[in-house]
GROMACS .gro file of N, CA and C in nm:
model
  309
    1MET      N    1  -1.046   0.147   7.758
    1MET     CA    2  -1.147   0.117   7.864
    1MET      C    3  -1.140   0.207   7.974
    2SER      N    4  -1.256   0.235   8.012
    2SER     CA    5  -1.277   0.325   8.145
    2SER      C    6  -1.212   0.256   8.286
    3GLU      N    7  -1.181   0.353   8.365
    3GLU     CA    8  -1.138   0.293   8.515
    3GLU      C    9  -1.267   0.265   8.577
    4ARG      N   10  -1.275   0.168   8.617
    4ARG     CA   11  -1.404   0.122   8.698
    4ARG      C   12  -1.361   0.034   8.804
    5SER      N   13  -1.401   0.037   8.931
    5SER     CA   14  -1.393  -0.048   9.040
    5SER      C   15  -1.468  -0.179   9.008
    6LEU      N   16  -1.417  -0.269   9.096
    6LEU     CA   17  -1.474  -0.409   9.070
    6LEU      C   18  -1.636  -0.412   9.114
    7SER      N   19  -1.658  -0.334   9.211
    7SER     CA   20  -1.801  -0.298   9.262
    7SER      C   21  -1.884  -0.231   9.147
    8ASP      N   22  -1.836  -0.145   9.074
    8ASP     CA   23  -1.881  -0.088   8.954
    8ASP      C   24  -1.925  -0.181   8.855
    9TRP      N   25  -1.830  -0.253   8.824
    9TRP     CA   26  -1.854  -0.369   8.709
    9TRP      C   27  -1.961  -0.450   8.765
   10LEU      N   28  -1.966  -0.498   8.886
   10LEU     CA   29  -2.061  -0.594   8.945
   10LEU      C   30  -2.211  -0.526   8.950
   11SER      N   31  -2.199  -0.399   8.992
   11SER     CA   32  -2.322  -0.332   8.973
   11SER      C   33  -2.384  -0.297   8.851
   12ASP      N   34  -2.304  -0.251   8.749
   12ASP     CA   35  -2.343  -0.251   8.619
   12ASP      C   36  -2.393  -0.364   8.563
   13ALA      N   37  -2.322  -0.487   8.588
   13ALA     CA   38  -2.371  -0.609   8.545
   13ALA      C   39  -2.508  -0.659   8.600
   14GLY      N   40  -2.525  -0.633   8.729
   14GLY     CA   41  -2.659  -0.627   8.789
   14GLY      C   42  -2.764  -0.559   8.715
   15ASP      N   43  -2.754  -0.436   8.686
   15ASP     CA   44  -2.832  -0.345   8.614
   15ASP      C   45  -2.867  -0.400   8.481
   16THR      N   46  -2.774  -0.465   8.412
   16THR     CA   47  -2.796  -0.513   8.276
   16THR      C   48  -2.868  -0.631   8.292
   17LEU      N   49  -2.857  -0.724   8.393
   17LEU     CA   50  -2.950  -0.847   8.418
   17LEU      C   51  -3.082  -0.793   8.447
   18ASP      N   52  -3.093  -0.688   8.534
   18ASP     CA   53  -3.220  -0.646   8.576
   18ASP      C   54  -3.304  -0.579   8.442
   19ASP      N   55  -3.248  -0.505   8.358
   19ASP     CA   56  -3.283  -0.468   8.233
   19ASP      C   57  -3.341  -0.579   8.144
   20ARG      N   58  -3.249  -0.672   8.123
   20ARG     CA   59  -3.283  -0.787   8.039
   20ARG      C   60  -3.389  -0.870   8.104
   21GLY      N   61  -3.406  -0.875   8.231
   21GLY     CA   62  -3.520  -0.963   8.293
   21GLY      C   63  -3.652  -0.870   8.259
   22LEU      N   64  -3.664  -0.744   8.263
   22LEU     CA   65  -3.779  -0.660   8.237
   22LEU      C   66  -3.817  -0.681   8.092
   23GLU      N   67  -3.708  -0.700   8.012
   23GLU     CA   68  -3.753  -0.716   7.886
   23GLU      C   69  -3.762  -0.871   7.829
   24TYR      N   70  -3.711  -0.952   7.886
   24TYR     CA   71  -3.708  -1.087   7.842
   24TYR      C   72  -3.769  -1.183   7.946
   25GLY      N   73  -3.792  -1.142   8.062
   25GLY     CA   74  -3.834  -1.225   8.168
   25GLY      C   75  -3.710  -1.302   8.252
   26ASP      N   76  -3.748  -1.387   8.316
   26ASP     CA   77  -3.655  -1.477   8.400
   26ASP      C   78  -3.558  -1.547   8.297
   27PRO      N   79  -3.429  -1.532   8.329
   27PRO     CA   80  -3.338  -1.589   8.215
   27PRO      C   81  -3.362  -1.744   8.203
   28ARG      N   82  -3.397  -1.819   8.324
   28ARG     CA   83  -3.425  -1.954   8.345
   28ARG      C   84  -3.509  -1.992   8.219
   29HIS      N   85  -3.621  -1.929   8.198
   29HIS     CA   86  -3.720  -1.957   8.104
   29HIS      C   87  -3.654  -1.966   7.960
   30ASN      N   88  -3.570  -1.871   7.930
   30ASN     CA   89  -3.497  -1.849   7.802
   30ASN      C   90  -3.414  -1.970   7.799
   31LEU      N   91  -3.341  -2.014   7.889
   31LEU     CA   92  -3.242  -2.137   7.908
   31LEU      C   93  -3.314  -2.247   7.861
   32LEU      N   94  -3.432  -2.257   7.927
   32LEU     CA   95  -3.513  -2.386   7.914
   32LEU      C   96  -3.570  -2.392   7.782
   33ARG      N   97  -3.617  -2.267   7.714
   33ARG     CA   98  -3.653  -2.282   7.580
   33ARG      C   99  -3.548  -2.318   7.472
   34ILE      N  100  -3.445  -2.237   7.485
   34ILE     CA  101  -3.327  -2.289   7.409
   34ILE      C  102  -3.277  -2.430   7.413
   35TYR      N  103  -3.267  -2.480   7.555
   35TYR     CA  104  -3.246  -2.626   7.567
   35TYR      C  105  -3.333  -2.722   7.502
   36LYS      N  106  -3.469  -2.687   7.496
   36LYS     CA  107  -3.570  -2.788   7.442
   36LYS      C  108  -3.567  -2.779   7.282
   37ILE      N  109  -3.540  -2.639   7.229
   37ILE     CA  110  -3.531  -2.619   7.076
   37ILE      C  111  -3.397  -2.720   7.056
   38ALA      N  112  -3.290  -2.698   7.119
   38ALA     CA  113  -3.157  -2.757   7.085
   38ALA      C  114  -3.171  -2.916   7.086
   39ARG      N  115  -3.235  -2.966   7.180
   39ARG     CA  116  -3.289  -3.109   7.196
   39ARG      C  117  -3.364  -3.167   7.075
   40GLN      N  118  -3.468  -3.074   7.041
   40GLN     CA  119  -3.542  -3.117   6.920
   40GLN      C  120  -3.451  -3.118   6.781
   41LEU      N  121  -3.360  -3.027   6.784
   41LEU     CA  122  -3.259  -3.042   6.673
   41LEU      C  123  -3.167  -3.131   6.682
   42GLY      N  124  -3.163  -3.237   6.788
   42GLY     CA  125  -3.063  -3.328   6.816
   42GLY      C  126  -2.946  -3.305   6.866
   43ILE      N  127  -2.928  -3.189   6.929
   43ILE     CA  128  -2.822  -3.135   6.996
   43ILE      C  129  -2.826  -3.168   7.151
   44GLN      N  130  -2.717  -3.253   7.187
   44GLN     CA  131  -2.712  -3.310   7.322
   44GLN      C  132  -2.664  -3.223   7.431
   45LEU      N  133  -2.756  -3.175   7.509
   45LEU     CA  134  -2.696  -3.100   7.606
   45LEU      C  135  -2.748  -3.167   7.737
   46ARG      N  136  -2.674  -3.156   7.863
   46ARG     CA  137  -2.708  -3.207   7.975
   46ARG      C  138  -2.826  -3.151   8.040
   47ASP      N  139  -2.827  -3.030   8.047
   47ASP     CA  140  -2.933  -2.949   8.118
   47ASP      C  141  -2.935  -2.811   8.066
   48PRO      N  142  -3.034  -2.723   8.095
   48PRO     CA  143  -3.047  -2.588   8.048
   48PRO      C  144  -2.909  -2.496   8.079
   49ALA      N  145  -2.844  -2.534   8.201
   49ALA     CA  146  -2.735  -2.476   8.238
   49ALA      C  147  -2.609  -2.462   8.124
   50ASP      N  148  -2.635  -2.582   8.043
   50ASP     CA  149  -2.534  -2.592   7.950
   50ASP      C  150  -2.550  -2.499   7.832
   51VAL      N  151  -2.668  -2.429   7.824
   51VAL     CA  152  -2.684  -2.321   7.724
   51VAL      C  153  -2.611  -2.195   7.776
   52ALA      N  154  -2.618  -2.161   7.923
   52ALA     CA  155  -2.535  -2.042   7.985
   52ALA      C  156  -2.391  -2.068   7.937
   53LEU      N  157  -2.341  -2.198   7.948
   53LEU     CA  158  -2.200  -2.212   7.902
   53LEU      C  159  -2.174  -2.189   7.752
   54ILE      N  160  -2.270  -2.221   7.674
   54ILE     CA  161  -2.244  -2.186   7.536
   54ILE      C  162  -2.264  -2.039   7.520
   55PHE      N  163  -2.333  -1.959   7.583
   55PHE     CA  164  -2.331  -1.822   7.584
   55PHE      C  165  -2.205  -1.766   7.622
   56ILE      N  166  -2.141  -1.808   7.739
   56ILE     CA  167  -2.016  -1.777   7.776
   56ILE      C  168  -1.909  -1.794   7.691
   57ALA      N  169  -1.901  -1.922   7.621
   57ALA     CA  170  -1.836  -1.942   7.518
   57ALA      C  171  -1.829  -1.849   7.380
   58THR      N  172  -1.948  -1.813   7.348
   58THR     CA  173  -1.984  -1.747   7.251
   58THR      C  174  -1.920  -1.591   7.279
   59LYS      N  175  -1.949  -1.538   7.401
   59LYS     CA  176  -1.885  -1.404   7.440
   59LYS      C  177  -1.740  -1.408   7.433
   60LEU      N  178  -1.697  -1.523   7.482
   60LEU     CA  179  -1.533  -1.516   7.495
   60LEU      C  180  -1.474  -1.507   7.370
   61SER      N  181  -1.536  -1.583   7.265
   61SER     CA  182  -1.489  -1.591   7.128
   61SER      C  183  -1.513  -1.456   7.067
   62ARG      N  184  -1.598  -1.376   7.099
   62ARG     CA  185  -1.637  -1.236   7.032
   62ARG      C  186  -1.536  -1.148   7.130
   63MET      N  187  -1.511  -1.166   7.239
   63MET     CA  188  -1.408  -1.073   7.301
   63MET      C  189  -1.275  -1.100   7.246
   64VAL      N  190  -1.234  -1.207   7.169
   64VAL     CA  191  -1.101  -1.220   7.119
   64VAL      C  192  -1.107  -1.097   6.998
   65GLU      N  193  -1.192  -1.103   6.922
   65GLU     CA  194  -1.193  -0.995   6.807
   65GLU      C  195  -1.219  -0.872   6.865
   66SER      N  196  -1.294  -0.840   6.966
   66SER     CA  197  -1.331  -0.700   6.997
   66SER      C  198  -1.309  -0.673   7.168
   67PRO      N  199  -1.199  -0.690   7.209
   67PRO     CA  200  -1.158  -0.691   7.347
   67PRO      C  201  -1.183  -0.549   7.406
   68GLU      N  202  -1.212  -0.454   7.322
   68GLU     CA  203  -1.253  -0.332   7.380
   68GLU      C  204  -1.386  -0.304   7.415
   69ARG      N  205  -1.475  -0.372   7.390
   69ARG     CA  206  -1.638  -0.358   7.399
   69ARG      C  207  -1.653  -0.384   7.558
   70GLU      N  208  -1.692  -0.283   7.610
   70GLU     CA  209  -1.708  -0.293   7.766
   70GLU      C  210  -1.844  -0.385   7.795
   71ASP      N  211  -1.935  -0.353   7.713
   71ASP     CA  212  -2.066  -0.440   7.727
   71ASP      C  213  -2.048  -0.600   7.721
   72SER      N  214  -1.935  -0.660   7.652
   72SER     CA  215  -1.904  -0.795   7.651
   72SER      C  216  -1.864  -0.838   7.777
   73TYR      N  217  -1.796  -0.756   7.851
   73TYR     CA  218  -1.760  -0.790   7.995
   73TYR      C  219  -1.859  -0.785   8.098
   74LEU      N  220  -1.981  -0.706   8.063
   74LEU     CA  221  -2.084  -0.704   8.159
   74LEU      C  222  -2.167  -0.822   8.131
   75ASP      N  223  -2.183  -0.852   7.987
   75ASP     CA  224  -2.254  -0.983   7.952
   75ASP      C  225  -2.185  -1.101   8.013
   76LEU      N  226  -2.068  -1.101   7.998
   76LEU     CA  227  -1.981  -1.214   8.055
   76LEU      C  228  -2.011  -1.261   8.202
   77ILE      N  229  -2.017  -1.124   8.290
   77ILE     CA  230  -2.024  -1.145   8.418
   77ILE      C  231  -2.193  -1.184   8.444
   78GLY      N  232  -2.260  -1.135   8.374
   78GLY     CA  233  -2.411  -1.170   8.381
   78GLY      C  234  -2.421  -1.315   8.349
   79TYR      N  235  -2.369  -1.349   8.238
   79TYR     CA  236  -2.388  -1.502   8.223
   79TYR      C  237  -2.332  -1.587   8.330
   80ALA      N  238  -2.216  -1.565   8.364
   80ALA     CA  239  -2.151  -1.630   8.486
   80ALA      C  240  -2.267  -1.629   8.612
   81ALA      N  241  -2.324  -1.525   8.637
   81ALA     CA  242  -2.416  -1.517   8.741
   81ALA      C  243  -2.538  -1.608   8.695
   82ILE      N  244  -2.583  -1.601   8.595
   82ILE     CA  245  -2.687  -1.700   8.556
   82ILE      C  246  -2.657  -1.834   8.557
   83LEU      N  247  -2.536  -1.887   8.530
   83LEU     CA  248  -2.483  -2.026   8.524
   83LEU      C  249  -2.476  -2.048   8.669
   84ALA      N  250  -2.425  -1.979   8.762
   84ALA     CA  251  -2.411  -2.021   8.910
   84ALA      C  252  -2.551  -2.041   8.964
   85ARG      N  253  -2.644  -1.951   8.932
   85ARG     CA  254  -2.785  -1.979   8.976
   85ARG      C  255  -2.831  -2.091   8.921
   86CYS      N  256  -2.815  -2.144   8.823
   86CYS     CA  257  -2.878  -2.259   8.771
   86CYS      C  258  -2.799  -2.387   8.829
   87ARG      N  259  -2.665  -2.389   8.829
   87ARG     CA  260  -2.584  -2.487   8.887
   87ARG      C  261  -2.595  -2.512   9.033
   88PHE      N  262  -2.648  -2.401   9.109
   88PHE     CA  263  -2.637  -2.416   9.257
   88PHE      C  264  -2.799  -2.405   9.294
   89SER      N  265  -2.900  -2.447   9.221
   89SER     CA  266  -3.038  -2.462   9.251
   89SER      C  267  -3.078  -2.602   9.252
   90SER      N  268  -3.178  -2.634   9.315
   90SER     CA  269  -3.240  -2.750   9.335
   90SER      C  270  -3.343  -2.798   9.219
   91PRO      N  271  -3.375  -2.906   9.190
   91PRO     CA  272  -3.462  -2.937   9.089
   91PRO      C  273  -3.605  -2.875   9.121
   92GLU      N  274  -3.637  -2.858   9.236
   92GLU     CA  275  -3.747  -2.776   9.285
   92GLU      C  276  -3.742  -2.638   9.244
   93ASP      N  277  -3.638  -2.581   9.229
   93ASP     CA  278  -3.633  -2.437   9.203
   93ASP      C  279  -3.675  -2.407   9.040
   94TRP      N  280  -3.674  -2.527   8.958
   94TRP     CA  281  -3.722  -2.527   8.831
   94TRP      C  282  -3.857  -2.551   8.804
   95ASP      N  283  -3.927  -2.609   8.894
   95ASP     CA  284  -4.050  -2.628   8.886
   95ASP      C  285  -4.142  -2.518   8.837
   96ASP      N  286  -4.112  -2.380   8.882
   96ASP     CA  287  -4.193  -2.287   8.820
   96ASP      C  288  -4.169  -2.247   8.690
   97VAL      N  289  -4.037  -2.261   8.647
   97VAL     CA  290  -3.991  -2.255   8.514
   97VAL      C  291  -4.058  -2.339   8.420
   98GLU      N  292  -4.057  -2.460   8.449
   98GLU     CA  293  -4.095  -2.565   8.367
   98GLU      C  294  -4.270  -2.548   8.342
   99SER      N  295  -4.325  -2.516   8.438
   99SER     CA  296  -4.452  -2.497   8.421
   99SER      C  297  -4.513  -2.377   8.354
  100ASP      N  298  -4.428  -2.268   8.374
  100ASP     CA  299  -4.444  -2.146   8.291
  100ASP      C  300  -4.382  -2.118   8.179
  101SER      N  301  -4.314  -2.245   8.129
  101SER     CA  302  -4.242  -2.235   7.975
  101SER      C  303  -4.329  -2.231   7.866
  102LYS      N  304  -4.304  -2.155   7.769
  102LYS     CA  305  -4.389  -2.131   7.674
  102LYS      C  306  -4.358  -2.207   7.527
  103TYR      N  307  -4.270  -2.283   7.552
  103TYR     CA  308  -4.220  -2.398   7.442
  103TYR      C  309  -4.252  -2.518   7.488
   0.00000   0.00000   0.00000
């Protein structure tokens, strides 16, 4: 693994989130769509933020097998940031997401 400072990791994770946002849009839209699909499949989740927890668990599981993949650490930082944004937002913050959801 390369020698990087904490600020480098955070900056790179932010860049990754920005790139993904350009490609896939606001991550909350994706979480909401996955949440709705899971509910249709009978999977009980409390809210869309639970999807971010599943992404974190998936990434941690993959890191056990491949701990040398730097992009996994960037993804983990990004998922944690998305989770925090979801958990520390008010229901009103989701109004635009719900109305724009394509599912």
